[in-house]
Amino acid sequence: MRVVIIGAGEVGTSIAGSLAPDHEVVVIDIDPDRAEQIKYDYDVLTIAGDGTTSTVQTDAKVGDADMLIACTDNDQTNLVACGTAKTLGDGFTIARVKSTDFLRTWEGNEGAFGVDFMVCTDLLTAENIVRVIGLPAAIDVDPFASGLVQMAEFEIAAESPVAGQTVSEADRFESLTFVGLFRDDEMTIPRGDTDIRVGDRAVVVGSPESVQAFATDVAPETTPDRADEIAIVGGSEIGYQTARLLEERNFKPRLIERDAERARWLAENLPNTVVMEHDPTDTEFLSREHVDEADIVVTALRSDEKNLLISVLAKRLGVDRVIAVVDSYDYVTVFEEIGIDIAVNPRTLTAEEITRFTYESVAENIAVLENDQAEVLELELTEGCGLVGRPISELVAGTDVRFVIGAITRDHALVTPRGDTVLRPGDHVILLVESDSVSAIASMA
Amino acid sequence: MSGRTRIRVGWQASLGLTGDVLTYLAVPLSFPLLLSFYYGESPLPFLVAVGVTLAVGAGFQRVQDPEVNLGPREAFLAVALIWLLVAGVGAIPFVVAGVGTVAHPVNAMFESMSGLTTTGATVLRDFSLHSRSVLMWRQVIQWLGGLGILILATAVLSEIGVGGAQLMESETQTRDIDKLTPKISQTARLIWGIYVGLTALAVLVYFGLGLAVDPQMDLYNAVAHAFTSVATAGFSPEPLSVGAFHPLIQWAVVPFMVIGSTSFVLIYFAINGEPMRLLRNEEFHFYLGAMGALASIVAVGLFLDPGSTFGAEGTIRHAVFNVASFVTTTGYASTDYVQWAPAAKHMLFMGMFIGGMVGSTTCSIKSLRWLVALKSFRRNLYTASHPEAVRPVRISGKPIDEEAIRDIYAYLLLSLVIFFLLAVVIVVDAERGDAPVTEFEALGAAATTFLNIGPAFGDAGPYGTFATFPMTTRAVMIVLMWIGRIEIIPVLVLFTKGFWTS
């Protein structure tokens, strides 16, 4: 595959590093020195120049490329680069953006700006933080269908209330499906009367809210509930998105922001968050507002140094779990060595997301479970494919392939699958299938 | 010119606009003129009134200077002038007709101002003295005042398109008029369309019910009451007000008063397939809730009152009707509530201060202001213990500007001061003039005129008359009805030096 990457920053370099061994990679950067550097680090072709222009893109033979990844630090540059690429050829284009407004615009009309896939760094980071906060009991969590659907795997502990119940007893949530149950390295596709035993590992697929609610049921001790205190320090875009996603999951976080105008904006846009306008490094204030008694503290200030300071402070005050946003990759290990529970690096996440995307050919998205016994796939259905037009119960009965449909998204809305649900072209289907049958099921889509 | 401050207000623009509005108003004002021909009554009062309107209008139009633009200050001046002058014109027929108490110029002005501002307080003593066309004249000026003359003006006068939003905001003291369409004149036309439509519907309902159950509700009465129920105005050509009609008709009037007090913008959305915007509106909930709570308390009070002889349906009807009439600032009455037990009366008194929704025909404080004040008070209780918390006050999920909250506090305070001063004037002046007015009656009369409700208690009750108050009190009331209807600021601002100079 020929891949053109525009932007040789941390994200671009990281992507180039992972793709270079197996693909033909061209990196374009406006800074000749940076372009030069990457040539020595990896076996790639580099071009110095403005990647938004058709002259430079023609030099890079974007017209013949299979994929163009625009991942500079500037949103507009990335969008324009994708737009230019579409005038030269029809390779797949990926743009990295920070602004969620661009993401919403694109989601409303996929293909807008000439972008085929958009990765929103800040939102991705916030989603990651919220997953880490929300499901500490989960062994594995993966988002599907741009975050509308979540897959999670839980080990059932002895004290869990669902231990000993049947699947239909444990399934109390509107948009949640039990897709798999692992017991002694054996996978079962659960039915209503299947028992859930201690030590089983259950795989569920559903809306993030229902997965959250299920987690509270499975592991009430470790899963945060509404009574838990979550404090977010710093009202950056990541801080804002984190609070917003937590609100969607019925949490009531506190957010501390120093700038009065930004604090007012946050308070107006986050109806279920308590926004405090104060200097977050003031320990007296933190203890007065009982931030020291918070169960979880997220630091999302714009400076790594300040995030480090607050994280250390929070740890010393006795906060259980501290999650820090670390902007520069080099600091991540420092944070973790000091004892901060989780350090989240937006650039790494972005690079991972984009790289993951380049690997997936069979499905839109894949999660591999339990040493590759089973896979959870996201398939986009096309006109006339084998899965379209029949009720799910008929589909399952009419094939030897063992699979469970966990969730369907249609026009960016979640549809909970039932036996009589009929799949349509354009639907995204998230299903669990035994690894041996992946190609069989993929051929039906 | 040296040593003197130059006037910096583009008063020519204000006068010009006033002239335009007056000339156009001559058209609806001619309706009673036609009626007088039909009934064979003297057309003279209306000929004079319409003539004067046209003459003054034309005179003012000559002053118009196309070079001067309509800015905020010019809008204030025009708003104040238009309401005052239209009330002045409205007084003419009463004086020319020369019948009864209202023939006196001050009384005529009181009646006219009370009508135009949709107050509904009357100085008439004996209704039978007056011709049907004169009684209809009162209804027409109330209908014109109901939605606000300037919304009408904006709808009709396409040339004031640019200043239109300015004018409507000055008149109603609400920031950011919700534009339904890109052009403000189009929005004003839509709103007036709804108003006319609702009035027509009321005519049909009243007249239909009249045919079915009560011959006294003839076409004349149906039109007259339709004019003043959607306008939440309160005049009635019947001395017993709506109490003169069949209970079924009284029930039918309630929804029209309530709709008239509901935001016309939200009604527009409701009609156009977005009813949730109205049904989810917090101000709407507050307003209906307050009305429901008060009506229940009054009903319970009446049930417990041994002197009450209404029966079950009658008790509920009178409680609902009169509470709705007070809260919506209509001022109709279904019975002489002055005879009620004090507790029930005091509940009605409280209801006076609520008012309907912003953007409706209602007067008084208005539900939105109370709601914002209450929510901001609750916020203050929270921030007292969490000083760093940033909590915007939200209405229907939408954050309210801090400056708007301060404006609302200022408005509430100012209203309270004016209300108490007026009550004192009424008591003192009544004492001087030997009129029998208790303190409660004085408070009621002050609230009813300043908040544009209508009848109050005692002699000012629904079956009484304001003619018993001394002349000076009535003169003060005229000014306060005027100030109250256009929400204080546009009038008070004219009396500041800063308004006239830069």
mmCIF file of C-alpha atoms in Angstrom, chain B residues 30-351:
data_model
loop_
_atom_site.group_PDB
_atom_site.id
_atom_site.type_symbol
_atom_site.label_atom_id
_atom_site.label_comp_id
_atom_site.label_asym_id
_atom_site.label_seq_id
_atom_site.Cartn_x
_atom_site.Cartn_y
_atom_site.Cartn_z
ATOM 1 C CA SER B 30 -63.096 53.998 12.588
ATOM 2 C CA PHE B 31 -64.783 50.720 13.457
ATOM 3 C CA PRO B 32 -67.088 52.262 16.135
ATOM 4 C CA LEU B 33 -67.850 55.043 13.649
ATOM 5 C CA LEU B 34 -69.374 52.488 11.278
ATOM 6 C CA LEU B 35 -71.166 50.922 14.208
ATOM 7 C CA SER B 36 -72.712 54.263 15.154
ATOM 8 C CA PHE B 37 -74.203 54.549 11.641
ATOM 9 C CA TYR B 38 -75.536 51.005 11.924
ATOM 10 C CA TYR B 39 -77.203 51.624 15.269
ATOM 11 C CA GLY B 40 -78.362 55.108 14.279
ATOM 12 C CA GLU B 41 -76.344 56.699 17.077
ATOM 13 C CA SER B 42 -74.441 59.967 16.885
ATOM 14 C CA PRO B 43 -71.244 59.516 14.832
ATOM 15 C CA LEU B 44 -69.885 62.857 16.034
ATOM 16 C CA PRO B 45 -67.624 61.537 18.856
ATOM 17 C CA PHE B 46 -65.780 59.246 16.462
ATOM 18 C CA LEU B 47 -65.668 61.706 13.586
ATOM 19 C CA VAL B 48 -63.919 64.159 15.869
ATOM 20 C CA ALA B 49 -61.573 61.498 17.285
ATOM 21 C CA VAL B 50 -60.583 60.090 13.900
ATOM 22 C CA GLY B 51 -60.255 63.597 12.506
ATOM 23 C CA VAL B 52 -57.936 64.660 15.308
ATOM 24 C CA THR B 53 -55.877 61.478 14.924
ATOM 25 C CA LEU B 54 -55.386 62.148 11.223
ATOM 26 C CA ALA B 55 -54.636 65.824 11.754
ATOM 27 C CA VAL B 56 -52.078 65.250 14.513
ATOM 28 C CA GLY B 57 -50.597 62.380 12.570
ATOM 29 C CA ALA B 58 -50.231 64.429 9.423
ATOM 30 C CA GLY B 59 -48.784 67.315 11.424
ATOM 31 C CA PHE B 60 -46.136 65.122 12.990
ATOM 32 C CA GLN B 61 -45.298 63.533 9.678
ATOM 33 C CA ARG B 62 -44.332 66.961 8.342
ATOM 34 C CA VAL B 63 -41.656 67.209 11.041
ATOM 35 C CA GLN B 64 -40.061 63.990 9.816
ATOM 36 C CA ASP B 65 -36.466 64.483 8.787
ATOM 37 C CA PRO B 66 -35.276 61.640 6.569
ATOM 38 C CA GLU B 67 -31.699 62.398 7.596
ATOM 39 C CA VAL B 68 -32.304 61.420 11.217
ATOM 40 C CA ASN B 69 -32.171 57.744 12.073
ATOM 41 C CA LEU B 70 -34.152 55.860 14.650
ATOM 42 C CA GLY B 71 -31.717 54.874 17.384
ATOM 43 C CA PRO B 72 -32.391 53.586 20.892
ATOM 44 C CA ARG B 73 -33.108 57.026 22.297
ATOM 45 C CA GLU B 74 -35.444 57.968 19.487
ATOM 46 C CA ALA B 75 -37.232 54.663 20.001
ATOM 47 C CA PHE B 76 -37.805 55.403 23.701
ATOM 48 C CA LEU B 77 -39.204 58.833 22.901
ATOM 49 C CA ALA B 78 -41.454 57.453 20.165
ATOM 50 C CA VAL B 79 -42.752 54.642 22.369
ATOM 51 C CA ALA B 80 -43.627 56.989 25.220
ATOM 52 C CA LEU B 81 -45.200 59.556 22.889
ATOM 53 C CA ILE B 82 -47.225 57.074 20.871
ATOM 54 C CA TRP B 83 -48.822 55.497 23.916
ATOM 55 C CA LEU B 84 -49.574 58.887 25.439
ATOM 56 C CA LEU B 85 -51.016 60.399 22.266
ATOM 57 C CA VAL B 86 -53.110 57.396 21.339
ATOM 58 C CA ALA B 87 -54.589 57.470 24.838
ATOM 59 C CA GLY B 88 -55.263 61.184 24.347
ATOM 60 C CA VAL B 89 -57.089 60.548 21.086
ATOM 61 C CA GLY B 90 -58.969 57.729 22.752
ATOM 62 C CA ALA B 91 -60.374 60.122 25.341
ATOM 63 C CA ILE B 92 -61.996 62.407 22.751
ATOM 64 C CA PRO B 93 -65.216 60.444 22.045
ATOM 65 C CA PHE B 94 -66.084 60.282 25.767
ATOM 66 C CA VAL B 95 -65.770 64.050 26.108
ATOM 67 C CA VAL B 96 -67.605 64.798 22.866
ATOM 68 C CA ALA B 97 -70.415 62.366 23.704
ATOM 69 C CA GLY B 98 -70.711 64.242 27.002
ATOM 70 C CA VAL B 99 -72.624 61.572 28.881
ATOM 71 C CA GLY B 100 -72.084 60.393 32.474
ATOM 72 C CA THR B 101 -68.972 60.551 34.636
ATOM 73 C CA VAL B 102 -66.657 59.939 31.722
ATOM 74 C CA ALA B 103 -67.508 63.264 30.084
ATOM 75 C CA HIS B 104 -65.035 65.004 32.391
ATOM 76 C CA PRO B 105 -61.677 65.292 30.585
ATOM 77 C CA VAL B 106 -59.663 63.673 33.408
ATOM 78 C CA ASN B 107 -62.133 60.787 33.640
ATOM 79 C CA ALA B 108 -62.151 60.449 29.864
ATOM 80 C CA MET B 109 -58.365 60.307 29.861
ATOM 81 C CA PHE B 110 -58.446 57.770 32.699
ATOM 82 C CA GLU B 111 -60.884 55.563 30.824
ATOM 83 C CA SER B 112 -58.903 55.834 27.618
ATOM 84 C CA MET B 113 -55.514 55.189 29.235
ATOM 85 C CA SER B 114 -57.005 52.325 31.203
ATOM 86 C CA GLY B 115 -58.296 50.908 27.939
ATOM 87 C CA LEU B 116 -55.203 51.370 25.825
ATOM 88 C CA THR B 117 -52.912 49.935 28.506
ATOM 89 C CA THR B 118 -55.364 47.015 28.842
ATOM 90 C CA THR B 119 -55.823 47.862 32.490
ATOM 91 C CA GLY B 120 -59.586 47.694 32.438
ATOM 92 C CA ALA B 121 -60.251 49.940 35.426
ATOM 93 C CA THR B 122 -63.340 51.977 34.659
ATOM 94 C CA VAL B 123 -64.840 55.236 35.850
ATOM 95 C CA LEU B 124 -68.193 54.442 34.273
ATOM 96 C CA ARG B 125 -71.006 54.385 36.813
ATOM 97 C CA ASP B 126 -74.125 53.744 34.844
ATOM 98 C CA PHE B 127 -73.501 51.677 31.727
ATOM 99 C CA SER B 128 -77.027 52.203 30.374
ATOM 100 C CA LEU B 129 -76.345 55.910 29.754
ATOM 101 C CA HIS B 130 -73.834 55.158 27.017
ATOM 102 C CA SER B 131 -74.451 54.332 23.406
ATOM 103 C CA ARG B 132 -73.403 50.942 22.075
ATOM 104 C CA SER B 133 -70.823 52.519 19.789
ATOM 105 C CA VAL B 134 -69.153 54.373 22.672
ATOM 106 C CA LEU B 135 -69.019 51.158 24.696
ATOM 107 C CA MET B 136 -67.506 49.397 21.679
ATOM 108 C CA TRP B 137 -64.924 52.184 21.372
ATOM 109 C CA ARG B 138 -63.546 51.114 24.755
ATOM 110 C CA GLN B 139 -63.262 47.544 23.522
ATOM 111 C CA VAL B 140 -61.463 48.583 20.333
ATOM 112 C CA ILE B 141 -58.796 50.639 22.085
ATOM 113 C CA GLN B 142 -58.177 47.752 24.452
ATOM 114 C CA TRP B 143 -57.757 45.372 21.559
ATOM 115 C CA LEU B 144 -55.283 47.748 19.915
ATOM 116 C CA GLY B 145 -53.312 48.095 23.146
ATOM 117 C CA GLY B 146 -53.387 44.375 23.839
ATOM 118 C CA LEU B 147 -50.487 43.135 21.779
ATOM 119 C CA GLY B 148 -48.754 46.494 21.782
ATOM 120 C CA ILE B 149 -49.189 49.290 19.317
ATOM 121 C CA LEU B 150 -45.597 49.096 18.183
ATOM 122 C CA ILE B 151 -45.782 45.492 17.133
ATOM 123 C CA LEU B 152 -48.745 46.584 15.036
ATOM 124 C CA ALA B 153 -46.811 49.561 13.754
ATOM 125 C CA THR B 154 -43.844 47.390 12.842
ATOM 126 C CA ALA B 155 -46.132 44.994 11.063
ATOM 127 C CA VAL B 156 -47.801 47.709 9.034
ATOM 128 C CA LEU B 157 -45.080 50.263 8.437
ATOM 129 C CA SER B 158 -42.529 48.585 6.248
ATOM 130 C CA GLU B 159 -40.321 51.676 6.330
ATOM 131 C CA ILE B 160 -39.500 51.186 10.009
ATOM 132 C CA GLY B 161 -38.081 47.756 9.342
ATOM 133 C CA VAL B 162 -34.635 48.563 10.672
ATOM 134 C CA GLY B 163 -35.774 50.364 13.802
ATOM 135 C CA GLY B 164 -38.605 47.922 14.378
ATOM 136 C CA ALA B 165 -36.703 45.552 16.615
ATOM 137 C CA GLN B 166 -35.472 48.538 18.573
ATOM 138 C CA LEU B 167 -39.024 49.777 19.025
ATOM 139 C CA MET B 168 -40.442 46.436 20.092
ATOM 140 C CA GLU B 169 -37.628 45.941 22.569
ATOM 141 C CA SER B 170 -38.159 49.421 23.998
ATOM 142 C CA GLU B 171 -41.856 48.760 24.342
ATOM 143 C CA THR B 172 -41.598 45.409 26.056
ATOM 144 C CA GLN B 173 -38.257 45.812 27.820
ATOM 145 C CA THR B 174 -37.142 42.392 26.671
ATOM 146 C CA ARG B 175 -33.744 41.931 25.149
ATOM 147 C CA ASP B 176 -33.407 40.068 21.909
ATOM 148 C CA ILE B 177 -36.850 39.892 20.423
ATOM 149 C CA ASP B 178 -37.141 36.383 19.030
ATOM 150 C CA LYS B 179 -37.130 36.946 15.335
ATOM 151 C CA LEU B 180 -39.168 34.288 13.592
ATOM 152 C CA THR B 181 -38.190 35.516 10.167
ATOM 153 C CA PRO B 182 -35.218 37.477 8.820
ATOM 154 C CA LYS B 183 -37.338 40.616 8.581
ATOM 155 C CA ILE B 184 -38.753 41.997 11.820
ATOM 156 C CA SER B 185 -41.806 43.396 10.024
ATOM 157 C CA GLN B 186 -42.610 39.884 8.810
ATOM 158 C CA THR B 187 -42.285 38.544 12.370
ATOM 159 C CA ALA B 188 -44.582 41.290 13.635
ATOM 160 C CA ARG B 189 -47.067 40.414 10.916
ATOM 161 C CA LEU B 190 -47.034 36.730 11.888
ATOM 162 C CA ILE B 191 -47.630 37.613 15.528
ATOM 163 C CA TRP B 192 -50.443 39.960 14.632
ATOM 164 C CA GLY B 193 -51.878 37.286 12.417
ATOM 165 C CA ILE B 194 -52.039 34.928 15.384
ATOM 166 C CA TYR B 195 -53.636 37.680 17.476
ATOM 167 C CA VAL B 196 -56.297 38.388 14.872
ATOM 168 C CA GLY B 197 -56.888 34.669 14.383
ATOM 169 C CA LEU B 198 -57.327 34.035 18.091
ATOM 170 C CA THR B 199 -59.693 36.980 18.366
ATOM 171 C CA ALA B 200 -61.769 35.650 15.469
ATOM 172 C CA LEU B 201 -61.848 32.233 17.097
ATOM 173 C CA ALA B 202 -63.063 33.807 20.333
ATOM 174 C CA VAL B 203 -65.861 35.589 18.435
ATOM 175 C CA LEU B 204 -66.978 32.270 16.942
ATOM 176 C CA VAL B 205 -66.849 30.413 20.245
ATOM 177 C CA TYR B 206 -68.639 33.105 22.240
ATOM 178 C CA PHE B 207 -71.276 33.706 19.614
ATOM 179 C CA GLY B 208 -71.819 29.978 19.114
ATOM 180 C CA LEU B 209 -72.242 29.411 22.822
ATOM 181 C CA GLY B 210 -74.485 32.448 22.966
ATOM 182 C CA LEU B 211 -76.796 30.930 20.333
ATOM 183 C CA ALA B 212 -76.831 27.694 22.307
ATOM 184 C CA VAL B 213 -77.255 28.793 25.892
ATOM 185 C CA ASP B 214 -77.461 32.540 26.398
ATOM 186 C CA PRO B 215 -79.192 35.034 24.065
ATOM 187 C CA GLN B 216 -77.515 37.901 25.906
ATOM 188 C CA MET B 217 -74.243 36.858 24.232
ATOM 189 C CA ASP B 218 -75.234 38.290 20.877
ATOM 190 C CA LEU B 219 -72.815 39.134 18.072
ATOM 191 C CA TYR B 220 -72.133 42.561 19.588
ATOM 192 C CA ASN B 221 -71.179 41.083 22.939
ATOM 193 C CA ALA B 222 -69.231 38.256 21.303
ATOM 194 C CA VAL B 223 -67.080 40.730 19.355
ATOM 195 C CA ALA B 224 -66.735 43.061 22.331
ATOM 196 C CA HIS B 225 -65.538 40.287 24.647
ATOM 197 C CA ALA B 226 -63.359 38.623 22.024
ATOM 198 C CA PHE B 227 -61.563 41.961 21.685
ATOM 199 C CA THR B 228 -60.780 42.100 25.383
ATOM 200 C CA SER B 229 -60.204 38.471 26.368
ATOM 201 C CA VAL B 230 -57.286 37.567 24.079
ATOM 202 C CA ALA B 231 -55.933 41.064 24.760
ATOM 203 C CA THR B 232 -56.163 40.268 28.506
ATOM 204 C CA ALA B 233 -57.678 43.718 28.775
ATOM 205 C CA GLY B 234 -60.833 43.431 30.868
ATOM 206 C CA PHE B 235 -63.377 46.008 29.730
ATOM 207 C CA SER B 236 -66.858 44.711 29.167
ATOM 208 C CA PRO B 237 -69.912 46.565 27.895
ATOM 209 C CA GLU B 238 -71.861 44.712 30.588
ATOM 210 C CA PRO B 239 -71.885 46.232 34.083
ATOM 211 C CA LEU B 240 -71.638 42.725 35.558
ATOM 212 C CA SER B 241 -68.652 41.921 33.314
ATOM 213 C CA VAL B 242 -68.529 38.254 32.270
ATOM 214 C CA GLY B 243 -70.660 37.463 35.332
ATOM 215 C CA ALA B 244 -73.605 38.580 33.204
ATOM 216 C CA PHE B 245 -73.365 35.447 31.056
ATOM 217 C CA HIS B 246 -74.105 31.744 31.329
ATOM 218 C CA PRO B 247 -71.543 29.665 33.333
ATOM 219 C CA LEU B 248 -70.570 27.807 30.167
ATOM 220 C CA ILE B 249 -69.527 31.079 28.550
ATOM 221 C CA GLN B 250 -67.520 31.973 31.659
ATOM 222 C CA TRP B 251 -65.660 28.689 31.323
ATOM 223 C CA ALA B 252 -65.076 29.419 27.640
ATOM 224 C CA VAL B 253 -63.457 32.774 28.423
ATOM 225 C CA VAL B 254 -60.782 31.209 30.669
ATOM 226 C CA PRO B 255 -58.745 29.484 27.917
ATOM 227 C CA PHE B 256 -58.714 32.655 25.831
ATOM 228 C CA MET B 257 -57.330 34.671 28.742
ATOM 229 C CA VAL B 258 -54.718 31.977 29.312
ATOM 230 C CA ILE B 259 -53.731 31.796 25.642
ATOM 231 C CA GLY B 260 -53.510 35.577 25.520
ATOM 232 C CA SER B 261 -50.974 35.401 28.360
ATOM 233 C CA THR B 262 -48.874 32.773 26.631
ATOM 234 C CA SER B 263 -45.865 33.823 24.586
ATOM 235 C CA PHE B 264 -47.040 34.464 21.034
ATOM 236 C CA VAL B 265 -43.707 33.344 19.679
ATOM 237 C CA LEU B 266 -44.160 29.943 21.322
ATOM 238 C CA ILE B 267 -47.759 29.799 20.128
ATOM 239 C CA TYR B 268 -46.406 30.380 16.640
ATOM 240 C CA PHE B 269 -44.049 27.417 17.020
ATOM 241 C CA ALA B 270 -46.825 25.286 18.501
ATOM 242 C CA ILE B 271 -49.068 26.021 15.517
ATOM 243 C CA ASN B 272 -46.210 25.269 13.136
ATOM 244 C CA GLY B 273 -45.565 21.761 14.352
ATOM 245 C CA GLU B 274 -43.136 22.387 17.209
ATOM 246 C CA PRO B 275 -45.464 22.160 20.217
ATOM 247 C CA MET B 276 -42.666 20.845 22.448
ATOM 248 C CA ARG B 277 -41.018 24.250 22.442
ATOM 249 C CA LEU B 278 -44.064 25.555 24.277
ATOM 250 C CA LEU B 279 -44.757 22.490 26.388
ATOM 251 C CA ARG B 280 -41.167 22.238 27.633
ATOM 252 C CA ASN B 281 -40.864 25.941 28.386
ATOM 253 C CA GLU B 282 -40.163 26.543 32.067
ATOM 254 C CA GLU B 283 -41.827 29.943 32.130
ATOM 255 C CA PHE B 284 -44.987 28.295 30.796
ATOM 256 C CA HIS B 285 -44.826 25.675 33.564
ATOM 257 C CA PHE B 286 -44.263 28.327 36.195
ATOM 258 C CA TYR B 287 -47.123 30.454 34.973
ATOM 259 C CA LEU B 288 -49.636 27.614 34.724
ATOM 260 C CA GLY B 289 -48.406 26.169 38.031
ATOM 261 C CA ALA B 290 -48.788 29.470 39.865
ATOM 262 C CA MET B 291 -52.260 29.915 38.449
ATOM 263 C CA GLY B 292 -53.271 26.363 39.326
ATOM 264 C CA ALA B 293 -51.940 26.619 42.875
ATOM 265 C CA LEU B 294 -53.656 29.940 43.529
ATOM 266 C CA ALA B 295 -56.949 28.735 42.058
ATOM 267 C CA SER B 296 -56.885 25.630 44.259
ATOM 268 C CA ILE B 297 -56.222 27.667 47.386
ATOM 269 C CA VAL B 298 -59.004 30.122 46.530
ATOM 270 C CA ALA B 299 -61.399 27.260 45.801
ATOM 271 C CA VAL B 300 -60.617 25.651 49.148
ATOM 272 C CA GLY B 301 -61.087 29.032 50.825
ATOM 273 C CA LEU B 302 -64.480 29.445 49.208
ATOM 274 C CA PHE B 303 -65.556 25.916 50.137
ATOM 275 C CA LEU B 304 -64.654 26.597 53.767
ATOM 276 C CA ASP B 305 -66.409 29.970 53.770
ATOM 277 C CA PRO B 306 -69.856 29.464 55.381
ATOM 278 C CA GLY B 307 -71.157 32.610 53.681
ATOM 279 C CA SER B 308 -70.462 31.246 50.208
ATOM 280 C CA THR B 309 -73.486 30.003 48.243
ATOM 281 C CA PHE B 310 -71.932 29.007 44.913
ATOM 282 C CA GLY B 311 -72.222 25.217 45.095
ATOM 283 C CA ALA B 312 -69.441 22.931 43.920
ATOM 284 C CA GLU B 313 -69.262 23.845 40.223
ATOM 285 C CA GLY B 314 -69.805 27.526 40.971
ATOM 286 C CA THR B 315 -67.049 27.590 43.564
ATOM 287 C CA ILE B 316 -64.508 26.010 41.249
ATOM 288 C CA ARG B 317 -65.627 28.181 38.348
ATOM 289 C CA HIS B 318 -65.391 31.419 40.281
ATOM 290 C CA ALA B 319 -62.032 30.436 41.773
ATOM 291 C CA VAL B 320 -60.561 29.456 38.406
ATOM 292 C CA PHE B 321 -62.099 32.338 36.499
ATOM 293 C CA ASN B 322 -61.118 35.110 38.867
ATOM 294 C CA VAL B 323 -57.635 33.772 39.562
ATOM 295 C CA ALA B 324 -57.038 33.440 35.815
ATOM 296 C CA SER B 325 -58.411 36.923 35.326
ATOM 297 C CA PHE B 326 -56.039 38.353 37.945
ATOM 298 C CA VAL B 327 -52.917 36.410 37.013
ATOM 299 C CA THR B 328 -53.351 37.129 33.312
ATOM 300 C CA THR B 329 -54.055 40.776 34.229
ATOM 301 C CA THR B 330 -57.330 40.648 32.318
ATOM 302 C CA GLY B 331 -59.569 42.028 35.022
ATOM 303 C CA TYR B 332 -62.846 40.408 34.088
ATOM 304 C CA ALA B 333 -65.033 39.252 36.958
ATOM 305 C CA SER B 334 -67.530 36.426 37.144
ATOM 306 C CA THR B 335 -68.933 37.538 40.472
ATOM 307 C CA ASP B 336 -68.451 40.324 42.995
ATOM 308 C CA TYR B 337 -65.423 38.826 44.731
ATOM 309 C CA VAL B 338 -65.307 41.879 46.999
ATOM 310 C CA GLN B 339 -67.866 39.972 49.079
ATOM 311 C CA TRP B 340 -65.516 37.010 49.523
ATOM 312 C CA ALA B 341 -63.711 36.082 52.729
ATOM 313 C CA PRO B 342 -60.509 38.105 53.245
ATOM 314 C CA ALA B 343 -58.247 35.077 52.747
ATOM 315 C CA ALA B 344 -59.572 34.432 49.240
ATOM 316 C CA LYS B 345 -59.333 38.123 48.407
ATOM 317 C CA HIS B 346 -55.728 38.273 49.553
ATOM 318 C CA MET B 347 -54.912 35.341 47.300
ATOM 319 C CA LEU B 348 -56.322 37.291 44.362
ATOM 320 C CA PHE B 349 -54.202 40.252 45.452
ATOM 321 C CA MET B 350 -51.104 38.058 45.308
ATOM 322 C CA GLY B 351 -52.102 36.821 41.896
#
